Coordinates of C-alpha atoms in Angstrom, one line a residue:
M663 CA -22.0 -0.4 -17.0
A664 CA -19.3 2.4 -16.8
D665 CA -21.5 4.7 -18.9
T666 CA -24.2 4.7 -16.3
L667 CA -21.7 5.6 -13.5
T668 CA -19.6 8.4 -15.0
A669 CA -21.0 11.9 -15.1
D670 CA -21.6 14.1 -18.1
I671 CA -18.3 16.0 -18.6
D672 CA -19.9 19.1 -20.1
R673 CA -22.3 19.5 -17.2
V674 CA -19.5 18.9 -14.7
C675 CA -17.5 21.7 -16.3
E676 CA -20.4 24.1 -16.1
L677 CA -21.3 23.2 -12.6
S678 CA -17.7 23.7 -11.4
K679 CA -17.8 27.3 -12.7
N680 CA -20.6 28.0 -10.2
G681 CA -18.7 26.4 -7.3
Y682 CA -21.0 23.4 -7.2
F683 CA -18.3 21.0 -5.8
D684 CA -16.8 21.4 -2.4
Y685 CA -13.8 19.2 -3.2
V686 CA -12.3 17.7 -6.3
I687 CA -10.3 14.5 -5.7
V688 CA -7.9 13.2 -8.3
G689 CA -7.5 9.4 -8.0
S690 CA -9.8 6.8 -6.5
G691 CA -7.4 4.5 -4.8
L692 CA -6.8 3.9 -1.1
A693 CA -6.5 7.6 -0.2
G694 CA -8.8 9.1 -2.8
G695 CA -11.5 6.6 -2.3
V696 CA -11.4 6.9 1.5
L697 CA -11.4 10.7 1.3
A698 CA -14.5 10.6 -1.0
R699 CA -16.2 8.3 1.5
E700 CA -15.4 10.5 4.5
L701 CA -16.2 13.8 2.9
T702 CA -19.5 12.7 1.4
Q703 CA -20.5 11.4 4.9
Q704 CA -19.8 14.9 6.1
K705 CA -22.4 16.1 3.5
K706 CA -19.8 17.6 1.2
K707 CA -20.2 17.5 -2.6
V708 CA -17.3 15.6 -4.1
L709 CA -16.1 15.3 -7.7
L710 CA -13.9 12.2 -8.0
I711 CA -11.8 12.0 -11.1
E712 CA -10.2 8.7 -12.2
K713 CA -7.9 8.3 -15.2
G714 CA -9.0 4.7 -15.8
G715 CA -12.4 3.0 -16.3
L716 CA -14.4 0.4 -14.4
K717 CA -12.5 -2.9 -14.3
F718 CA -13.5 -4.3 -10.9
S719 CA -16.5 -4.2 -8.7
T720 CA -14.5 -5.5 -5.7
H721 CA -11.0 -6.5 -4.7
C722 CA -9.6 -9.1 -7.1
L723 CA -9.2 -11.6 -4.2
N724 CA -13.0 -11.6 -3.8
A725 CA -13.2 -13.0 -7.3
S726 CA -11.8 -16.0 -9.2
R727 CA -8.1 -16.6 -8.6
L728 CA -5.4 -19.3 -8.1
H729 CA -5.1 -21.6 -5.1
W730 CA -2.0 -21.4 -3.0
Q731 CA -1.2 -25.0 -3.9
R732 CA -2.0 -26.0 -7.5
G733 CA -4.2 -29.0 -7.0
G734 CA -4.4 -28.4 -3.3
T735 CA -7.5 -28.2 -1.1
Q736 CA -6.7 -25.6 1.6
G737 CA -8.1 -22.5 -0.1
P738 CA -7.4 -19.6 -2.3
S739 CA -4.0 -17.8 -2.4
Q740 CA -3.1 -14.2 -2.5
D741 CA -1.5 -14.4 -6.0
N742 CA -2.8 -10.9 -6.8
D743 CA 0.6 -10.1 -8.3
V744 CA -0.7 -11.9 -11.4
V745 CA -3.5 -9.4 -11.7
Y746 CA -1.3 -6.4 -10.8
N747 CA 1.3 -7.3 -13.4
A748 CA -1.5 -7.6 -16.1
L749 CA -2.9 -4.2 -15.2
K750 CA 0.0 -1.9 -14.3
A751 CA 0.7 1.0 -16.6
K752 CA 4.1 1.7 -18.1
V753 CA 6.6 4.0 -16.4
A754 CA 9.7 4.9 -18.4
T755 CA 13.2 5.1 -17.0
T756 CA 16.2 7.1 -18.0
P757 CA 19.2 5.3 -19.6
D758 CA 21.2 5.7 -16.4
S759 CA 18.4 4.4 -14.2
D760 CA 18.0 1.1 -12.4
P761 CA 15.0 -1.0 -13.5
F762 CA 11.5 -0.2 -12.3
A763 CA 9.2 -3.1 -11.8
G764 CA 6.1 -1.2 -10.7
G765 CA 3.5 1.0 -12.3
P766 CA 0.2 2.8 -11.6
V767 CA -3.1 1.0 -11.9
Y768 CA -5.6 3.1 -13.8
C769 CA -9.1 2.0 -13.0
F770 CA -11.9 2.8 -10.6
G771 CA -10.5 2.0 -7.1
G772 CA -7.0 2.0 -8.5
R773 CA -4.3 0.0 -6.8
S774 CA -6.8 -0.8 -3.9
N775 CA -8.3 -3.5 -6.1
V776 CA -5.1 -5.5 -6.3
W777 CA -3.0 -4.7 -3.1
G778 CA -1.8 -7.4 -0.7
L779 CA -4.0 -6.5 2.3
F780 CA -1.1 -6.7 4.9
S781 CA -1.9 -3.8 7.2
P782 CA 0.7 -3.3 9.9
R783 CA 1.3 0.0 11.7
I784 CA 4.6 1.8 11.2
R785 CA 6.8 1.4 14.2
A786 CA 6.6 4.2 16.8
S787 CA 10.3 5.2 16.5
T788 CA 10.0 5.8 12.7
I789 CA 6.9 8.0 13.2
I790 CA 8.6 10.0 15.9
N791 CA 11.8 10.5 13.9
Y792 CA 10.3 11.4 10.5
F793 CA 6.7 12.7 10.8
P794 CA 5.5 16.1 12.1
K795 CA 4.2 16.3 15.6
K796 CA 0.5 16.6 14.8
I797 CA 0.6 13.4 12.8
V798 CA 2.8 11.7 15.4
D799 CA 0.1 12.4 18.0
Y800 CA -2.7 11.3 15.8
L801 CA -1.1 8.0 14.9
L802 CA 0.4 7.1 18.2
D803 CA -2.6 7.8 20.4
G804 CA -4.2 4.8 18.8
K805 CA -7.3 6.5 17.4
G806 CA -5.9 7.1 13.9
Y807 CA -4.9 3.5 13.3
K808 CA -8.0 2.2 15.0
K809 CA -10.4 4.2 12.7
A810 CA -8.4 3.3 9.6
F811 CA -8.4 -0.5 10.4
E812 CA -12.2 -0.3 11.2
V813 CA -12.9 1.2 7.7
M814 CA -10.6 -1.4 6.0
T815 CA -12.2 -4.4 7.8
N816 CA -15.8 -3.0 7.8
Y817 CA -15.7 -2.7 11.5
S818 CA -15.3 -6.5 12.0
Q819 CA -11.9 -6.5 13.7
D820 CA -10.0 -4.7 16.5
I821 CA -6.4 -3.9 15.6
S822 CA -5.4 -3.8 19.2
S823 CA -6.8 -7.2 20.2
N824 CA -8.4 -9.3 17.4
V825 CA -7.0 -9.1 13.9
Y826 CA -8.3 -12.5 12.8
P827 CA -11.9 -13.8 12.9
Q828 CA -13.1 -16.2 15.5
G829 CA -12.8 -19.8 14.5
I830 CA -9.1 -20.0 13.5
N831 CA -7.2 -23.0 14.8
I832 CA -6.0 -21.5 18.2
T833 CA -3.8 -24.5 19.0
E834 CA -2.0 -24.3 15.7
E835 CA -1.6 -20.5 16.0
H836 CA 0.0 -21.0 19.4
S837 CA 2.3 -23.7 18.1
I838 CA 3.5 -21.7 15.1
K839 CA 3.9 -18.5 17.2
T840 CA 5.9 -20.5 19.8
D841 CA 8.3 -21.8 17.1
L842 CA 8.8 -18.4 15.6
T843 CA 9.4 -16.9 19.1
K844 CA 12.1 -19.4 19.8
A845 CA 13.7 -18.8 16.4
I846 CA 13.8 -15.1 17.1
K847 CA 15.1 -15.6 20.6
D848 CA 17.9 -17.7 19.2
F849 CA 18.6 -15.0 16.7
Y850 CA 19.0 -12.4 19.4
E851 CA 21.0 -14.8 21.5
K852 CA 21.2 -13.1 24.9
G853 CA 19.3 -9.9 24.0
V854 CA 15.6 -9.3 24.6
S855 CA 13.7 -10.5 21.6
P856 CA 10.6 -8.6 20.2
P857 CA 7.2 -10.2 20.3
V858 CA 5.6 -12.2 17.5
T859 CA 2.0 -11.3 16.7
L860 CA -0.6 -12.2 14.1
A861 CA -0.3 -9.9 11.0
P862 CA -3.4 -7.6 10.5
I863 CA -5.2 -8.2 7.3
A864 CA -7.6 -5.7 5.7
A865 CA -10.6 -7.9 5.2
Q866 CA -13.9 -8.8 6.6
F867 CA -13.9 -12.6 6.8
I868 CA -17.3 -13.3 8.3
Q869 CA -20.6 -11.6 8.9
D870 CA -23.5 -12.3 11.2
G871 CA -27.1 -12.1 9.8
L872 CA -28.9 -13.4 6.8
Y873 CA -28.1 -11.5 3.6
H874 CA -25.4 -9.5 5.4
F875 CA -22.6 -10.6 3.2
P876 CA -19.0 -10.0 4.4
Q877 CA -17.0 -7.4 2.6
G878 CA -14.0 -9.7 2.0
A879 CA -10.7 -8.2 0.9
Y880 CA -10.8 -4.4 1.1
S881 CA -11.0 -2.1 -1.8
T882 CA -12.4 1.5 -2.1
V883 CA -14.4 0.5 -5.2
D884 CA -17.0 -1.4 -3.0
Y885 CA -18.2 1.7 -1.2
L886 CA -17.9 4.0 -4.2
L887 CA -20.0 1.7 -6.4
N888 CA -22.7 1.4 -3.6
Q889 CA -23.0 5.2 -3.5
L890 CA -23.2 5.5 -7.3
Y891 CA -25.8 2.7 -7.6
S892 CA -27.9 4.5 -5.0
R893 CA -27.5 7.8 -6.9
D894 CA -25.9 9.6 -4.0
P895 CA -26.2 13.3 -5.0
L896 CA -23.0 14.2 -3.0
L897 CA -20.7 12.0 -5.1
T898 CA -20.0 12.7 -8.8
V899 CA -17.5 10.5 -10.7
L900 CA -15.6 11.1 -13.9
L901 CA -14.0 7.9 -15.3
D902 CA -11.5 7.7 -18.1
M903 CA -10.4 11.3 -17.4
E904 CA -6.8 12.2 -16.9
V905 CA -5.8 15.4 -15.0
L906 CA -2.9 17.0 -16.8
S907 CA -2.3 20.0 -14.6
C908 CA -3.8 22.1 -11.7
E909 CA -2.9 25.8 -12.0
G910 CA -3.6 28.7 -9.8
T911 CA -1.9 30.7 -7.0
H912 CA -3.6 33.8 -5.7
S913 CA -7.0 33.2 -7.3
P914 CA -9.6 31.5 -5.0
Y915 CA -10.0 28.9 -7.7
Y916 CA -7.7 26.2 -9.2
S917 CA -8.1 25.4 -12.8
L918 CA -7.7 21.7 -13.7
T919 CA -7.0 20.7 -17.3
L920 CA -8.5 17.2 -18.1
R921 CA -8.0 15.0 -21.1
S922 CA -10.5 12.3 -22.0
G923 CA -9.0 8.8 -22.3
L924 CA -11.7 8.0 -24.9
D925 CA -11.6 10.8 -27.4
R926 CA -8.5 12.8 -26.2
Q927 CA -10.5 16.0 -25.9
L928 CA -9.4 18.6 -23.4
H929 CA -11.7 20.0 -20.7
R930 CA -11.4 22.5 -17.9
I931 CA -13.0 22.5 -14.5
V932 CA -12.4 24.9 -11.5
S933 CA -12.5 24.3 -7.8
K934 CA -11.5 26.1 -4.6
S935 CA -10.2 22.9 -3.1
V936 CA -8.3 20.1 -4.9
I937 CA -6.8 17.0 -3.4
L938 CA -4.2 15.1 -5.5
C939 CA -4.4 11.3 -4.8
A940 CA -2.9 10.1 -8.0
G941 CA 0.0 8.2 -6.5
T942 CA 3.6 8.8 -5.9
I943 CA 4.5 9.2 -9.6
G944 CA 1.1 10.5 -10.7
S945 CA 0.7 13.4 -8.2
A946 CA 4.3 14.5 -8.8
S947 CA 3.7 14.5 -12.6
I948 CA 0.6 16.7 -12.2
A949 CA 2.5 19.0 -9.9
L950 CA 5.5 19.2 -12.3
N951 CA 3.1 19.9 -15.2
S952 CA 1.6 22.7 -13.2
G953 CA 5.0 24.3 -12.5
L954 CA 4.9 23.9 -8.8
Q955 CA 8.6 23.0 -8.6
T956 CA 9.5 26.6 -9.3
A957 CA 8.3 27.7 -5.8
V958 CA 8.6 24.3 -4.1
P959 CA 11.9 22.7 -5.3
K960 CA 11.3 19.3 -3.7
V961 CA 8.4 18.4 -6.0
G962 CA 9.2 15.2 -7.7
K963 CA 12.4 14.5 -5.7
G964 CA 13.1 11.7 -3.3
L965 CA 11.4 8.8 -5.0
T966 CA 12.2 5.9 -2.7
D967 CA 11.2 2.2 -2.2
H968 CA 12.4 0.3 0.8
E969 CA 14.4 -2.9 0.4
I970 CA 12.2 -6.0 0.6
W971 CA 14.0 -9.3 0.9
G972 CA 12.3 -12.7 0.9
V973 CA 12.3 -16.4 0.3
R974 CA 9.6 -19.0 -0.1
I975 CA 10.4 -22.5 1.3
W976 CA 8.5 -25.7 0.8
D977 CA 8.7 -28.5 3.2
N978 CA 9.0 -32.1 1.9
K979 CA 6.4 -33.6 4.3
S980 CA 2.7 -33.6 3.9
V981 CA 1.2 -31.7 7.0
G982 CA -1.2 -29.0 5.9
K983 CA -1.2 -26.3 8.5
D984 CA -4.0 -23.7 8.3
P985 CA -3.1 -20.5 6.5
M986 CA -1.8 -17.8 8.8
K987 CA 0.5 -14.7 8.8
F988 CA 2.7 -13.4 11.6
Q989 CA 4.8 -10.3 12.0
C990 CA 7.7 -9.1 14.2
E991 CA 9.5 -5.7 14.4
I992 CA 13.2 -6.6 14.5
E993 CA 16.5 -5.1 13.6
I994 CA 19.1 -6.6 11.3
L995 CA 22.5 -5.1 12.3
T996 CA 20.8 -2.0 13.7
K997 CA 18.6 -1.6 10.5
P998 CA 14.9 -1.5 11.4
A999 CA 12.9 -4.1 9.6
L1000 CA 9.5 -5.8 9.8
L1001 CA 9.6 -9.6 9.6
N1002 CA 6.6 -11.1 7.9
V1003 CA 6.1 -14.9 8.0
A1004 CA 3.2 -16.3 6.0
V1005 CA 2.4 -20.0 6.5
N1006 CA 0.6 -21.6 3.6
A1007 CA -0.5 -18.2 2.2
N1008 CA 1.4 -16.5 -0.5
T1009 CA 2.5 -13.0 0.1
F1010 CA 2.6 -9.9 -2.2
L1011 CA 5.6 -11.3 -3.9
S1012 CA 5.0 -13.6 -6.9
R1013 CA 4.8 -17.4 -6.2
D1014 CA 8.0 -18.1 -8.1
F1015 CA 10.0 -15.4 -6.2
A1016 CA 13.1 -17.0 -4.6
T1017 CA 11.4 -20.3 -4.2
Q1018 CA 13.2 -23.3 -2.6
H1019 CA 12.3 -26.6 -1.1
L1020 CA 13.9 -29.2 1.1
D1021 CA 14.4 -32.7 -0.2
S1022 CA 14.1 -35.8 2.0
S1023 CA 17.6 -35.3 3.4
G1024 CA 17.0 -31.7 4.4
T1025 CA 19.1 -30.3 1.5
T1026 CA 17.9 -27.0 0.0
K1027 CA 16.9 -27.2 -3.7
S1028 CA 15.8 -24.5 -6.0
G1029 CA 12.1 -24.3 -7.1
E1030 CA 9.0 -26.0 -5.9
P1031 CA 8.9 -29.8 -5.1
S1032 CA 7.6 -32.1 -7.7
D1033 CA 4.5 -32.7 -5.7
T1034 CA 3.1 -29.7 -3.7
S1035 CA -0.2 -31.3 -2.6
D1036 CA -0.9 -30.6 1.1
K1037 CA 2.7 -29.7 1.8
D1038 CA 3.5 -26.7 3.9
V1039 CA 5.1 -23.6 2.4
V1040 CA 6.5 -20.7 4.4
N1041 CA 7.2 -17.2 3.1
I1042 CA 9.8 -15.3 5.0
T1043 CA 9.9 -11.6 4.1
L1044 CA 11.8 -8.6 5.6
E1045 CA 10.8 -5.0 4.8
F1046 CA 13.5 -2.4 5.7
E1047 CA 13.2 1.2 6.6
S1048 CA 14.8 3.6 4.1
P1049 CA 15.3 7.3 4.2
L1050 CA 14.3 9.3 1.1
S1051 CA 16.9 9.1 -1.7
E1052 CA 17.7 12.6 -3.1
K1053 CA 19.2 11.1 -6.2
N1054 CA 15.9 9.6 -7.4
E1055 CA 13.2 11.7 -9.1
V1056 CA 10.2 12.0 -11.4
L1057 CA 11.2 13.9 -14.5
N1058 CA 9.3 16.7 -16.1
I1059 CA 9.6 15.8 -19.8
P1060 CA 6.8 15.7 -22.4
T1061 CA 6.6 11.9 -22.9
S1062 CA 3.3 10.0 -23.0
D1063 CA 4.4 7.8 -20.0
P1064 CA 5.9 9.3 -16.8
T1065 CA 9.6 9.0 -16.7
I1066 CA 11.7 8.4 -13.6
R1067 CA 15.3 8.1 -12.6
I1068 CA 16.2 5.7 -9.8
K1069 CA 19.4 4.3 -8.3
R1070 CA 19.5 1.8 -5.5
D1071 CA 22.4 1.5 -3.0
T1072 CA 24.5 -1.7 -3.2
A1073 CA 23.2 -4.4 -0.9
D1074 CA 25.2 -4.9 2.3
V1075 CA 26.8 -8.3 2.4
K1076 CA 26.8 -8.5 6.2
V1077 CA 23.1 -7.7 6.3
Q1078 CA 22.4 -10.4 3.7
K1079 CA 24.3 -13.0 5.8
T1080 CA 22.5 -12.0 8.9
M1081 CA 19.1 -12.3 7.2
Q1082 CA 20.1 -15.7 6.0
Q1083 CA 20.9 -16.8 9.5
L1084 CA 17.4 -15.6 10.7
A1085 CA 15.7 -17.4 7.8
M1086 CA 17.6 -20.6 8.7
L1087 CA 16.5 -20.5 12.3
I1088 CA 12.8 -19.9 11.3
R1089 CA 12.9 -22.7 8.7
N1090 CA 14.4 -25.2 11.1
E1091 CA 12.0 -24.4 13.9
L1092 CA 8.9 -24.6 11.7
F1093 CA 9.9 -27.6 9.7
G1094 CA 11.8 -29.5 12.5
Y1095 CA 15.2 -29.5 10.7
S1096 CA 18.7 -28.9 12.0
S1097 CA 20.4 -27.9 8.8
A1098 CA 23.0 -25.2 9.0
E1099 CA 22.6 -24.3 5.4
G1100 CA 20.8 -20.9 5.2
P1101 CA 18.1 -20.2 2.7
R1102 CA 19.0 -17.7 -0.1
L1103 CA 16.9 -14.6 0.2
A1104 CA 16.3 -12.4 -2.9
L1105 CA 15.8 -8.6 -3.2
A1106 CA 12.5 -7.5 -4.7
A1107 CA 12.9 -5.0 -7.6
F1108 CA 12.2 -1.3 -7.1
G1109 CA 8.5 -0.8 -7.2
A1110 CA 7.6 -4.5 -7.3
V1111 CA 4.9 -4.1 -4.6
A1112 CA 3.9 -0.4 -5.3
H1113 CA 5.3 0.9 -2.0
E1114 CA 7.3 3.8 -3.5
V1115 CA 7.0 7.1 -1.6
G1116 CA 8.4 10.6 -1.1
T1117 CA 8.0 12.7 -4.2
M1118 CA 5.6 15.2 -2.5
R1119 CA 7.1 14.7 1.0
M1120 CA 5.6 16.3 4.1
Q1121 CA 7.6 18.5 6.5
G1122 CA 9.6 16.7 9.2
P1123 CA 9.3 16.8 13.0
Q1124 CA 11.7 19.7 13.6
G1125 CA 9.9 22.3 11.5
M1126 CA 12.8 22.5 9.0
G1127 CA 13.0 25.1 6.2
R1128 CA 10.4 25.4 3.5
E1129 CA 12.9 24.2 0.9
T1130 CA 13.0 20.8 2.6
Y1131 CA 9.4 19.7 2.1
V1132 CA 6.3 20.0 -0.2
V1133 CA 3.2 19.6 2.0
D1134 CA 2.7 20.7 5.6
D1135 CA 1.4 18.7 8.5
N1136 CA -2.2 19.1 7.1
L1137 CA -1.0 17.8 3.7
Q1138 CA -1.5 21.2 2.0
I1139 CA 1.1 22.3 -0.6
Q1140 CA 3.1 25.2 0.8
G1141 CA 2.0 28.5 -0.7
R1142 CA -1.1 26.9 -2.3
P1143 CA -4.2 27.3 0.0
G1144 CA -6.8 24.7 -0.8
L1145 CA -4.4 22.4 -2.8
Y1146 CA -3.7 19.2 -1.0
V1147 CA -1.9 15.9 -1.6
C1148 CA -2.8 12.6 0.0
D1149 CA -1.1 9.5 -1.3
L1150 CA 2.2 7.7 -0.6
S1151 CA 4.1 10.6 -2.2
V1152 CA 3.7 12.6 1.0
F1153 CA 5.6 10.0 3.2
P1154 CA 8.8 11.5 4.5
V1155 CA 10.4 8.0 4.8
S1156 CA 9.9 4.6 3.3
P1157 CA 8.9 2.7 6.4
A1158 CA 9.7 -0.9 7.5
A1159 CA 6.1 -1.9 6.8
N1160 CA 3.4 -1.9 4.2
P1161 CA 2.4 1.8 4.2
S1162 CA -1.3 1.3 3.3
L1163 CA -2.9 1.4 6.8
T1164 CA -1.0 4.6 7.6
L1165 CA -2.1 6.1 4.3
V1166 CA -5.7 5.4 5.1
A1167 CA -5.3 7.0 8.5
L1168 CA -3.8 10.1 6.9
A1169 CA -6.8 10.3 4.5
I1170 CA -9.2 10.1 7.4
R1171 CA -7.3 12.8 9.3
L1172 CA -7.3 15.1 6.3
A1173 CA -11.1 14.6 5.9
D1174 CA -11.5 15.5 9.6
H1175 CA -9.3 18.6 9.1
L1176 CA -11.4 19.7 6.1
K1177 CA -14.7 19.6 8.0

C-alpha cells in the first residue's frame, strides 16, 4: 500500500527546483501532520517528508490491544506503551550519561499513532513565566487551545465544558470526584485546595448518523491518509526518506539533503520555506548537521524531560467502577505538578510500573493481586514542571543513531515523602481504607513517555539576548528567514502536563501565521 501513497522522488526533486511546493514539512507526527492539514486547507502545496514507512492507518488504540484487566470485561486499556516500546528507534547515550528510555517513532504519523491521548492545558503561570507574549496571548485567550482540542477530537467535545461524551455514569463521576476532592482538601489541610476536573482525552468517542463513524483515538495519520486516498493535489508525501541536513543562509532557497531508507541513495530538493517537525532529538540533529549551531549556539542544548512519579494500586474488593480519568493542578512543596488519577484505565506508564495491591487486611503488597477480575485499579501520577537543563544536549557526532548526553538531578526526599502522603489520602478515600502506610511511588525514566523538550527552544517572555534562544515567537530560526521548527524541541520549559495539546495549538498558530 505504501508504494501507492509515496511520491516519485525524482519528480519531486525536479518540481522543487521550479518552486512547485509552498512548504516542505519534515516529520508527520502531531505537529507536522497538523501543519500539513492546516496548510493544505489554506490551498498551499505541501511536501511532507517522513523518515519511516506506513505502519498504521489509525491510532493503535483503535485497533487490537490488551484489556485493562486480563480476563476482565470492562473494556480495552491504554497499554499503548507495549506498541511504543516495540516501535521506538534507538538513541545512543554517552558513557557519562544517565539512561534514556525513549526514542523516536519513524512511521507515517510518527508518535501520534501511539501517544497516550491525555490532553491537558499547561497551567497559566507556566505559560506566562516562560513563553513569549504573543504565544501567551494566543494560548490564554482560550482560542488556541479550543481549536487544537476540536481538531484532536474531530469537533466532538468542548474543552471548556464537556471533555467526555454523553452517557458516562454521572453518579459515579460525582462520587469519585467527591472522594478525590476530599483527599486533596485533607492534603492542603487549612489551605484552599485546587479543583478536580475530568481529564481531557483526545478522542472522538461517539458519532451521530448512519455510516458516520467516530474517529476514535487521535492520530494525524487518519486525515493524511484520507487526503492521499482522494489524490489531493495539494499534498505530496515522501515515505522512507530521511532528511540529513537543511542548508542555506542568504539564498532564497534552502537545500535539503535526503537519504532513502530503502536503497540509501542521496537526493536533493530545494524550497523557500521549510518546517522541521522531526522531534526534539531529530530536529536538533538536522540543525546540527546543517551547521546552525555556529550562529545559534543553543541548538541541541537544553534537552529536558520533566519528572513523572506514579503508582498503580489494585483494590482487593470486586466493585468495577466505570473507567474515568481526573486531573488537578497542585503543588508539592511549592513545586508545580499536575495530578492525574485514572480509575480502571491504564495510563501512559506500563501496566507493571510501580504496581501494588491491598490484601484483605489493608496491607500494601507489591505486584497485582492473584485475581484481578472486576477489581478496581487506580493510577496516581504526578507530572512536575522542570526548567531546561543546560547540561543536557544532543551531540553532533557521525554515528548512525543520534547520541545524547543527559543527567538528572537527585530526587528530593522531602518531595517524595509529600507525594507518598498525597497518594495515601487518595487511596484511602477511593478504596475506603484508613491505613497510614503510604504507597511507594516510582520515578519514570528519562524519555519514557516521549515528553522531552528544549533543544530548539523559543525565546522567553522578556525578549532576552539572541544567544539565549533558537526560534522566535513565530518559531522561525533566528537569522534564517523561511526556516521554522515546530515540535517539542521549541518548548522553553518542560511543563507540568502532557505537552501534546499545546504543541498542536502551536502548529495551528504557525499555519495561521504562514497564510
